[in-house]
XYZ file of C-alpha atoms in Angstrom:
716
model
C 169.498 111.353 84.468
C 171.700 113.558 83.082
C 175.666 113.272 82.909
C 177.637 115.066 80.500
C 179.546 113.863 77.652
C 182.526 114.888 75.014
C 181.231 113.024 72.319
C 179.546 116.341 70.404
C 182.435 118.658 71.598
C 182.946 119.875 67.484
C 182.360 123.226 66.146
C 178.471 123.425 66.768
C 178.767 121.960 70.372
C 179.533 123.091 73.760
C 178.577 123.478 77.110
C 174.792 122.007 77.960
C 174.188 121.007 74.232
C 176.997 118.208 75.046
C 174.953 116.981 77.089
C 172.839 113.457 77.292
C 170.090 111.271 78.633
C 171.672 108.105 80.157
C 169.402 105.171 78.775
C 166.551 103.779 80.421
C 165.545 100.335 80.899
C 162.878 98.837 79.017
C 160.113 99.015 81.848
C 161.078 103.031 82.132
C 161.427 103.867 78.837
C 157.885 102.720 78.428
C 156.442 105.166 80.247
C 157.620 107.701 77.931
C 155.663 106.454 74.717
C 152.623 107.972 73.815
C 150.146 106.851 71.459
C 146.289 108.442 70.955
C 143.713 107.587 73.277
C 141.878 104.566 73.074
C 145.572 102.684 72.086
C 148.425 101.380 74.581
C 151.800 100.953 73.308
C 153.210 96.942 74.184
C 156.987 96.050 74.569
C 157.078 92.345 72.654
C 160.970 92.283 72.084
C 164.153 94.227 73.385
C 167.676 93.296 73.982
C 166.717 91.387 76.887
C 165.383 88.472 74.796
C 166.885 85.949 75.308
C 169.296 84.149 72.190
C 172.848 83.271 71.321
C 175.043 86.029 71.518
C 175.548 89.391 70.674
C 172.166 90.285 72.632
C 169.697 91.668 69.881
C 170.525 94.937 68.823
C 169.919 97.792 65.740
C 166.719 95.685 64.399
C 166.060 97.207 61.031
C 163.094 95.578 59.606
C 160.689 92.992 59.948
C 158.437 90.633 58.363
C 156.121 87.730 59.531
C 155.699 84.220 58.353
C 152.974 81.458 58.056
C 153.472 80.786 61.901
C 152.751 84.829 62.849
C 156.921 84.535 63.580
C 159.031 87.377 63.800
C 162.008 87.448 60.649
C 164.143 90.409 61.766
C 166.906 92.521 59.904
C 170.075 93.323 62.104
C 172.413 95.375 60.296
C 174.851 95.239 62.972
C 177.837 96.872 61.043
C 176.259 99.681 60.201
C 177.279 102.525 60.002
C 180.712 101.515 58.538
C 180.969 98.841 56.018
C 185.176 99.514 56.277
C 184.473 98.005 60.009
C 184.221 94.614 58.476
C 187.221 92.347 58.073
C 185.883 91.365 54.093
C 183.774 94.280 52.972
C 183.956 93.302 49.666
C 182.291 89.756 50.088
C 178.682 91.355 51.107
C 177.039 87.603 51.639
C 179.632 86.199 54.192
C 181.991 89.028 55.281
C 179.544 91.278 57.606
C 178.000 91.318 60.850
C 174.703 91.734 59.775
C 172.230 88.713 60.718
C 168.589 87.393 59.755
C 167.117 86.583 63.097
C 163.507 84.631 63.892
C 161.473 86.112 67.110
C 159.007 83.549 68.547
C 156.469 83.415 71.012
C 155.945 80.002 72.259
C 153.530 80.356 75.117
C 151.395 82.681 72.980
C 151.438 85.355 75.417
C 152.140 88.023 73.019
C 155.533 88.404 74.088
C 158.458 87.301 72.243
C 160.257 84.734 74.568
C 163.555 84.231 72.381
C 165.210 84.240 69.172
C 167.176 82.173 66.974
C 169.717 82.784 63.875
C 168.799 82.389 60.701
C 172.109 83.499 59.052
C 175.047 85.392 59.501
C 177.370 87.322 57.602
C 175.471 89.503 55.721
C 177.389 93.101 55.146
C 174.584 95.403 56.735
C 171.547 93.848 55.263
C 168.363 96.571 55.315
C 165.120 94.650 54.844
C 163.579 91.666 54.202
C 160.490 89.418 53.215
C 159.488 85.971 54.303
C 159.078 83.778 50.914
C 158.471 80.250 49.781
C 161.254 78.366 50.280
C 163.282 81.215 52.606
C 163.928 84.606 52.764
C 165.119 87.838 50.209
C 167.726 90.215 51.649
C 168.708 93.930 50.328
C 172.281 93.908 51.085
C 173.331 96.787 49.079
C 174.844 95.947 46.114
C 173.005 92.966 46.031
C 169.428 91.276 46.363
C 169.947 88.016 47.643
C 167.889 84.728 48.523
C 168.659 83.191 51.564
C 166.846 79.383 51.093
C 166.303 77.580 53.726
C 168.326 74.600 54.947
C 167.082 71.032 53.763
C 167.853 69.569 57.156
C 166.871 72.439 59.513
C 164.385 75.110 57.979
C 164.766 77.718 60.655
C 168.625 78.270 59.264
C 169.675 79.205 56.281
C 171.536 77.153 53.432
C 173.811 78.604 50.547
C 173.132 81.826 49.635
C 171.803 83.113 46.178
C 172.455 86.523 44.269
C 169.172 87.125 42.660
C 170.278 90.681 41.587
C 173.587 92.487 41.668
C 174.308 96.306 40.314
C 171.804 98.140 43.109
C 173.865 101.015 44.336
C 177.122 101.728 44.981
C 180.113 99.208 46.350
C 181.977 101.926 47.642
C 183.041 101.534 51.195
C 183.292 106.065 51.173
C 179.997 106.037 50.437
C 177.076 107.110 53.224
C 176.166 103.820 53.858
C 172.664 104.447 54.887
C 172.101 105.274 51.321
C 171.495 102.090 50.411
C 168.568 100.315 48.565
C 166.242 98.956 51.020
C 162.562 98.113 52.486
C 162.006 95.245 50.141
C 158.154 94.832 50.062
C 155.761 91.699 48.834
C 153.143 92.810 46.824
C 150.188 92.030 46.462
C 150.397 91.185 42.717
C 153.215 88.834 43.654
C 155.558 91.330 42.479
C 158.685 91.919 45.176
C 159.002 95.937 45.642
C 162.082 97.951 47.287
C 163.109 101.530 46.940
C 166.618 102.614 45.951
C 168.599 105.450 48.023
C 171.222 107.475 46.735
C 174.099 105.445 46.725
C 173.912 106.060 43.258
C 171.990 104.126 40.899
C 171.017 101.210 39.602
C 171.735 98.618 36.421
C 170.735 95.323 36.796
C 170.433 93.090 33.742
C 170.223 96.272 31.207
C 167.266 97.972 33.334
C 168.627 101.289 35.046
C 166.676 102.976 37.922
C 167.577 106.072 39.734
C 167.770 107.332 42.980
C 164.481 107.360 45.169
C 163.367 105.293 42.499
C 160.781 102.108 43.128
C 161.997 98.814 41.587
C 160.290 95.649 41.492
C 161.302 91.962 40.608
C 160.406 88.396 40.098
C 162.392 85.736 40.421
C 162.606 81.825 39.477
C 164.573 80.991 42.582
C 161.762 82.268 44.819
C 158.678 80.788 42.807
C 158.000 82.919 40.422
C 157.082 82.085 36.780
C 160.195 84.884 34.983
C 162.958 86.048 36.103
C 162.191 89.926 35.605
C 163.774 93.408 36.812
C 161.482 96.484 36.403
C 161.981 100.407 37.572
C 158.296 100.871 39.022
C 158.951 104.371 39.132
C 161.587 106.429 37.669
C 161.988 108.785 40.300
C 161.099 110.112 43.769
C 162.840 111.487 47.038
C 166.606 111.033 46.425
C 166.990 110.302 50.201
C 164.498 107.414 49.886
C 163.725 104.516 52.832
C 160.286 103.134 52.948
C 157.797 101.262 50.660
C 154.394 101.171 52.098
C 150.980 99.208 50.370
C 147.174 99.445 50.351
C 145.254 96.697 50.732
C 144.197 96.896 46.972
C 148.310 96.977 46.080
C 148.652 101.023 45.614
C 152.484 101.457 46.108
C 153.813 104.916 48.403
C 157.231 105.064 49.386
C 158.874 107.942 52.051
C 161.980 110.658 51.498
C 164.141 111.182 54.058
C 165.600 114.335 54.478
C 164.137 117.837 53.843
C 161.674 116.339 51.331
C 158.015 115.276 51.571
C 157.900 112.123 52.992
C 154.825 110.639 51.387
C 154.456 109.825 47.775
C 152.416 107.729 45.649
C 154.685 106.039 43.273
C 152.489 105.401 40.409
C 153.247 102.796 37.716
C 156.598 101.858 35.793
C 157.864 104.518 34.075
C 156.156 107.544 35.761
C 157.847 109.697 38.594
C 156.333 109.535 42.077
C 154.199 111.734 42.992
C 154.286 114.076 46.209
C 150.510 114.058 47.654
C 151.559 115.662 50.864
C 150.153 118.994 51.801
C 152.262 119.618 55.193
C 155.056 118.032 56.152
C 155.519 118.943 59.335
C 156.593 117.049 62.428
C 155.644 117.331 65.866
C 158.019 115.765 68.096
C 157.277 115.894 71.842
C 161.035 116.171 73.355
C 163.508 119.287 72.546
C 165.789 116.018 72.845
C 167.329 115.461 69.555
C 170.734 116.003 67.673
C 170.146 116.687 64.329
C 172.159 116.269 61.119
C 175.354 118.651 60.823
C 174.739 120.461 63.675
C 171.241 121.673 63.142
C 168.498 121.779 64.983
C 165.775 122.810 62.344
C 162.923 124.266 64.882
C 160.611 126.833 65.490
C 158.609 126.499 68.170
C 158.603 123.002 68.407
C 158.119 121.956 65.094
C 159.982 121.229 61.806
C 160.876 123.824 59.466
C 163.113 122.273 57.686
C 165.661 119.612 58.159
C 162.869 116.658 58.346
C 166.759 114.515 58.261
C 165.327 110.698 59.105
C 161.639 110.046 57.717
C 161.899 106.232 56.803
C 159.852 102.678 56.935
C 156.531 104.262 54.938
C 153.947 101.704 55.716
C 149.563 101.548 55.959
C 147.378 99.787 58.811
C 146.101 96.328 56.952
C 144.004 95.168 59.686
C 140.732 95.527 62.213
C 142.102 95.387 65.607
C 142.324 98.941 65.641
C 139.519 101.413 65.019
C 138.546 101.734 61.606
C 139.912 105.517 61.072
C 142.915 103.219 60.986
C 141.767 101.076 58.334
C 144.217 101.153 55.096
C 143.721 104.956 54.509
C 145.769 105.955 57.110
C 149.633 106.064 56.697
C 152.582 105.988 58.816
C 156.278 107.599 58.556
C 158.506 107.330 61.386
C 161.216 110.092 62.245
C 163.805 108.482 64.079
C 165.597 112.022 65.436
C 162.753 113.341 66.364
C 161.465 109.552 68.658
C 158.373 109.585 66.308
C 155.972 108.085 63.940
C 153.993 110.065 62.149
C 150.391 109.760 60.662
C 148.891 111.010 57.746
C 145.339 110.639 56.606
C 145.019 109.941 52.981
C 142.075 111.241 51.272
C 141.285 110.544 47.258
C 142.324 113.010 44.997
C 141.087 112.117 41.233
C 143.397 109.082 39.994
C 145.807 109.682 43.043
C 145.652 110.779 46.762
C 145.947 113.471 49.221
C 147.824 112.766 51.790
C 147.107 115.483 54.963
C 148.917 115.567 58.407
C 147.234 115.104 61.591
C 146.533 118.212 63.077
C 149.025 119.666 66.469
C 151.131 117.664 68.724
C 148.590 115.608 70.296
C 146.910 113.460 67.651
C 149.415 113.696 64.795
C 152.005 110.549 66.083
C 150.616 107.677 65.893
C 153.393 106.690 68.454
C 156.318 109.099 69.627
C 158.389 109.122 73.095
C 160.178 111.581 75.011
C 162.634 109.305 76.073
C 166.145 110.445 74.013
C 166.618 107.225 73.148
C 163.955 106.181 71.091
C 164.619 105.910 67.689
C 161.493 104.456 65.323
C 162.258 103.428 62.327
C 159.582 101.469 60.728
C 156.158 99.808 61.193
C 154.337 97.018 60.082
C 150.963 95.523 60.330
C 151.305 92.456 62.784
C 149.538 88.954 62.079
C 148.052 89.996 65.748
C 146.291 92.754 63.964
C 148.373 95.252 65.909
C 150.935 97.809 64.223
C 153.889 96.947 65.067
C 156.980 99.441 65.912
C 160.491 98.766 65.179
C 162.695 100.988 67.382
C 166.601 101.308 66.477
C 166.711 102.668 70.091
C 169.854 104.920 69.740
C 170.839 107.862 70.902
C 172.719 108.874 68.095
C 170.300 108.345 65.034
C 172.884 110.360 62.413
C 175.095 108.659 59.697
C 177.018 112.219 59.070
C 179.483 113.529 61.523
C 178.547 117.021 62.595
C 181.917 119.170 61.238
C 183.170 118.730 58.442
C 180.472 117.696 55.879
C 180.982 114.786 53.879
C 179.701 111.511 53.349
C 181.902 109.069 55.265
C 179.795 107.045 57.640
C 180.368 108.556 61.197
C 181.370 106.091 63.819
C 180.822 107.705 67.661
C 180.641 106.341 70.551
C 177.138 107.343 71.432
C 176.041 104.776 68.738
C 175.943 101.791 70.678
C 174.714 98.258 69.214
C 173.544 96.664 72.020
C 169.995 98.070 72.534
C 167.118 97.721 70.514
C 163.111 97.545 71.013
C 159.995 96.033 69.470
C 156.377 97.171 70.663
C 152.965 96.808 68.722
C 150.466 99.364 69.545
C 146.891 97.566 70.466
C 143.385 98.766 72.040
C 143.709 100.340 74.937
C 141.825 96.858 77.006
C 145.086 94.754 75.544
C 143.244 92.384 73.451
C 144.256 91.331 70.347
C 143.086 89.107 67.021
C 144.515 85.445 67.399
C 147.285 84.271 65.072
C 147.123 81.243 63.115
C 149.565 78.946 61.816
C 149.311 78.184 58.464
C 152.527 75.787 58.157
C 150.495 72.408 57.569
C 147.376 74.525 56.080
C 144.965 72.179 53.866
C 144.123 73.760 50.628
C 140.876 74.355 51.745
C 141.959 76.138 54.782
C 144.188 78.430 53.224
C 141.357 79.393 50.351
C 139.215 80.228 53.491
C 141.973 82.415 54.853
C 141.926 84.564 52.044
C 138.538 85.950 53.573
C 140.620 86.777 56.397
C 139.986 90.311 57.914
C 143.951 90.862 58.148
C 146.358 91.683 55.173
C 149.000 89.793 56.350
C 147.423 86.395 56.403
C 145.613 87.146 53.411
C 149.215 87.841 52.133
C 150.669 84.793 53.678
C 147.899 82.203 51.996
C 147.948 83.926 49.061
C 151.733 82.790 48.977
C 151.237 79.260 50.192
C 148.844 78.224 47.878
C 150.794 79.631 44.823
C 153.775 77.522 46.272
C 151.489 74.872 46.480
C 150.747 74.637 42.457
C 147.413 74.481 40.228
C 145.147 71.746 41.132
C 141.399 71.608 40.123
C 140.219 71.932 43.815
C 141.745 74.734 44.162
C 140.505 76.124 40.701
C 136.765 75.489 41.419
C 137.018 77.210 45.304
C 139.136 80.283 43.322
C 136.595 80.273 41.035
C 133.389 80.012 43.418
C 134.779 82.864 45.541
C 134.917 84.937 42.173
C 131.607 84.334 40.883
C 130.410 84.457 43.978
C 131.288 86.525 46.554
C 130.122 90.363 45.854
C 130.960 92.288 48.902
C 132.521 95.546 50.010
C 134.196 96.504 53.275
C 134.777 100.138 54.823
C 137.770 100.787 52.933
C 136.711 99.910 48.858
C 137.587 96.330 48.601
C 136.475 92.471 48.180
C 139.772 90.895 50.252
C 138.835 87.846 49.044
C 138.272 88.346 45.887
C 141.207 90.619 45.069
C 143.236 87.702 46.603
C 141.849 84.993 44.514
C 143.046 86.904 41.236
C 146.285 87.132 42.180
C 146.451 83.338 43.272
C 145.280 82.858 40.116
C 147.471 85.130 38.179
C 150.824 83.838 40.279
C 149.713 80.098 39.147
C 149.694 81.543 35.628
C 146.011 80.598 34.869
C 144.665 83.336 33.098
C 147.688 82.347 30.587
C 147.351 78.974 30.507
C 143.643 78.548 30.662
C 142.291 81.500 29.197
C 138.683 79.962 27.751
C 137.488 79.710 31.440
C 138.934 82.683 33.043
C 138.440 85.362 30.491
C 134.923 85.762 31.442
C 134.775 85.393 34.415
C 137.598 88.417 34.747
C 135.200 90.135 32.297
C 132.223 89.832 34.485
C 134.456 91.327 37.516
C 135.290 94.708 35.894
C 131.168 95.554 37.134
C 132.398 94.071 41.152
C 130.951 96.590 43.149
C 133.878 96.501 44.563
C 136.354 99.261 43.100
C 139.399 97.585 44.642
C 138.256 94.537 42.415
C 137.634 96.703 39.428
C 141.205 97.686 39.460
C 142.989 94.873 39.862
C 140.802 93.294 37.648
C 142.781 95.421 35.198
C 145.890 94.884 36.746
C 146.147 91.264 36.397
C 144.212 90.623 32.991
C 146.900 89.424 30.141
C 147.395 92.222 27.827
C 145.462 90.286 24.724
C 142.790 91.155 22.478
C 140.288 89.442 24.435
C 140.725 91.703 27.587
C 141.248 94.910 25.769
C 137.575 93.870 24.069
C 136.475 93.155 28.190
C 137.426 96.589 28.868
C 136.015 98.635 25.958
C 132.416 95.972 26.567
C 132.367 97.006 30.328
C 133.242 100.524 29.833
C 135.813 100.408 32.501
C 137.585 103.142 30.852
C 134.411 105.460 31.931
C 133.963 103.206 35.632
C 132.760 105.881 38.515
C 136.078 105.901 39.778
C 139.359 107.353 38.845
C 142.321 104.683 40.400
C 139.764 101.986 38.058
C 139.612 104.067 34.971
C 143.767 105.039 35.263
C 144.184 101.289 35.414
C 142.240 100.675 32.234
C 144.288 103.140 30.702
C 147.387 101.352 31.463
C 145.871 98.014 30.541
C 144.232 99.519 27.150
C 147.927 101.264 26.055
C 150.095 97.878 27.348
C 147.544 95.946 24.547
C 148.764 95.006 21.501
C 145.363 95.019 19.578
C 144.056 97.939 21.527
C 143.722 99.521 17.574
C 140.036 99.353 17.363
C 137.538 102.405 17.258
C 135.123 100.872 19.333
C 138.385 100.588 22.223
C 139.804 103.851 20.693
C 136.523 105.736 22.445
C 136.969 104.675 25.805
C 140.279 106.069 26.320
C 139.113 109.078 28.452
C 141.931 111.332 30.188
C 140.556 112.676 33.042
C 142.909 113.870 35.153
C 146.816 114.752 34.583
C 147.730 111.639 36.748
C 145.739 109.453 34.874
C 147.341 110.873 31.250
C 150.855 110.549 32.910
C 150.910 106.795 33.508
C 148.593 106.511 30.100
C 151.277 108.578 27.885
C 153.963 106.215 29.441
C 152.400 103.101 28.967
C 152.096 103.985 25.436
C 149.372 106.157 24.481
C 150.135 105.958 20.937
C 148.565 102.752 20.660
C 145.198 104.717 21.201
C 143.780 107.617 20.152
C 142.556 110.627 23.150
C 139.172 111.335 23.040
C 137.786 113.796 24.512
C 137.175 114.006 28.016
C 134.140 112.725 29.849
C 132.238 113.218 33.311
C 129.975 110.597 33.147
C 129.797 107.341 32.691
C 127.533 106.599 29.660
C 124.183 105.560 29.674
C 124.701 102.416 27.111
C 127.391 101.263 29.527
C 126.454 97.890 31.466
C 125.683 98.698 35.074
C 128.352 98.164 38.451
C 126.581 95.117 40.287
C 125.024 96.004 43.758
C 126.308 94.588 46.924
C 125.648 91.005 48.537
C 124.945 91.390 51.964
C 125.837 88.916 54.587
C 124.554 90.087 58.065
C 122.403 91.193 60.677
C 120.074 88.336 60.595
C 119.505 88.723 57.060
C 118.453 85.386 54.531
C 121.606 83.688 53.815
C 119.665 82.022 52.125
C 119.660 84.673 49.235
C 123.485 84.930 49.122
C 126.258 82.509 47.804
C 126.503 80.672 50.785
C 123.019 79.066 49.568
C 121.126 77.764 52.244
C 117.568 76.989 54.974
C 119.350 78.158 57.567
C 119.296 81.747 59.586
C 121.692 82.988 61.571
C 121.727 86.531 63.555
C 125.141 87.888 63.582
C 126.712 89.488 66.547
C 130.493 91.223 66.948
C 132.123 88.075 68.037
C 129.225 85.307 67.595
C 125.751 85.134 66.223
C 122.608 83.409 67.936
C 120.568 80.440 66.164
C 116.836 81.038 64.817
C 114.345 79.214 63.311
C 115.095 77.398 60.079
C 113.228 78.075 56.681
C 110.714 75.641 55.827
C 111.246 72.120 57.601
C 114.235 71.122 58.537
C 114.883 67.631 60.155
C 116.621 67.057 63.015
C 120.122 67.102 62.908
C 123.562 68.306 64.412
C 125.154 71.708 63.885
C 128.862 71.993 64.035
C 130.769 75.311 63.375
C 134.392 75.326 62.892
C 137.531 77.603 62.282
C 139.878 77.146 59.498
C 141.969 75.027 61.608
C 139.716 72.512 61.642
C 138.864 72.971 65.238
C 135.192 72.987 66.049
C 134.333 75.938 67.833
C 130.320 75.636 68.587
C 127.452 72.567 68.490
C 123.585 72.373 68.688
C 121.330 69.736 68.193
C 117.790 70.760 66.269
C 115.081 69.099 67.225
C 112.118 69.055 64.032
C 109.760 68.014 66.561
C 109.722 70.751 69.072
C 111.696 73.220 66.669
C 114.013 74.299 68.729
C 118.286 73.820 69.049
C 119.577 72.616 71.715
C 122.449 75.861 71.720
C 121.721 78.654 70.171
C 123.811 81.200 70.458
C 127.471 80.853 70.482
C 129.913 84.036 71.674
C 133.976 84.520 71.571
C 134.299 83.787 68.243
C 137.559 85.409 67.705
C 138.171 84.625 63.779
C 136.886 86.562 60.978
C 135.805 83.020 58.775
C 134.100 80.016 60.247
C 132.569 76.902 58.560
C 129.356 75.204 59.456
C 127.951 72.074 58.444
C 124.659 70.443 59.172
C 123.869 66.721 58.727
C 119.930 65.616 59.335
C 118.556 62.418 59.995
C 116.812 62.119 56.872
C 119.690 62.732 54.498
C 119.562 66.770 54.855
C 123.223 68.180 54.540
C 123.761 72.145 54.508
C 127.521 73.923 54.391
C 128.206 77.334 54.182
C 130.740 79.708 55.581
C 130.440 82.827 58.689
C 131.894 85.880 58.514
C 132.138 87.207 61.760
C 133.122 90.161 63.406
C 133.574 93.663 60.784
C 133.262 91.459 57.502
C 129.968 91.319 57.482
């Protein structure tokens, strides 16, 4: 339905241009959404979701906790902080809320929400951390600790950092600090919009740059703030992270929306081939009264790009895994997708062609305004819909930096979607709130990056024990797999769990030889992360030299070798210097920024010298292979299927006994008994296994005892 309105009556608006579509109810609006063939969009929350008044509205950013619950930032006072009763107090003077949304009956929809904290002035992003939540509230980064009496409510807020952008009420209020993201490397990353630069603890950062920090208040070993990349798109909103920890950022207005944030001290690199968007509706109102459209395609005014991220689970088809990036354009009612291809030590991001395949999410409902995508704990790709007809921040005329209060900017609606396979199935949602150390270590093998990150965070929060050290050492020394995106997730997260516990420094004698050996791991993502995590010592520098890491076959690994060598104080020997190879501009720039004066650049090399040790081979784990030859040392044979396995005859003579297969929560998923006289199992086939990791235990009548791990689904 179309109705007239006077809200757009300006110098740029008259007649039909001043009409708008009526808002649609949830059951009609979802029919206007398009997703790629083979997928479907499901509504999981909206303004109709029950909870305390006022109803849900203006959701901007989401995070997930160890129970799979959704935490959301709701900046209800956007766009004008002058609307607040006490705008100078950013922690208690606002209308912004931090919410917890729950699925209590397991049907996938969020049944209700509760308020964790109320009173922030425009919180733009949040992340769940040990003990509470961190949030960006310009010009602050704040920690909201869990209450000691009710962990679903907050105690007194703690300011972690200030000086993050402007405090002036006249600034364009959408351009603040945003997009806080938990880094694989135990740092927390974020963006700085164009509301001034930042000055934090003597560190300055430019508008559009990516910053990162650690803080003892949230369990880090030190309190440190850094400018990770010196610059980027000035109108910056969105930080994305690959499964190997590489950081990317999106830029909003008239700029490339896919940028690779290289490392501390280096500007972000535009990696985008074609920044064109392909909306599926012409019903939009763009900034400064301009449509910026030619034949249905944007030519310049990409005004609202935001929410950069990747798909980091395995529920959706393989083409989406880790190397398909997503950036939303709320004013155009879509989230686009770029295909990521390795280009030396950086990437090239190419737009998917044409309106049919270019978007992961698009709508012809004029009120839909997606602002952020994020991989969910159920394996789906979640989409935050700001759901406002007016997505803009500036007035059409005059063009100023003042926030635009307009009747079409409603705070009474919001939608939260997830994209799943068209048959509607999802992955199980775990509950790790009471998980043991062994269960958390097992979760490091999970196929979903969300759960691996949760397990890593919780293990660091538990603190170091001998049990944990032995378990993680077993992973690092025995696990030699490479998945479809070039990583070995369990090994990478074991590395960063130990780094977060400072074990590589306090117990270097034990771990230095293991890290050195991992520089030859078959997965390039492991080798890359070892170089990031190694302490900057003479021992590490020598290991890099001995393993020829600077001549690694993969340019992303070489880059990190250059950086590690440059940052190592003892990287001065001729042998170490000889391993520097400036193979491309990106590597050279990062090396120089890290302190290339510590090394002498040698002649570039294109091949790994024959004198270098070989990269290790992958250890297969599946399809009826002899599991006795893997790290799971046992005399049994499993033939893996997609969602289960079949038991074959064991190797050698196995006594009669009982086999139990159980999941990471300790629940038995399969049982069978072996009769040595008949050499047969009572039950031979397990079906319907829906987790990535299972464990088995066999106890025989003559004392035989075998235990091991099974990797199902795409893990094999």
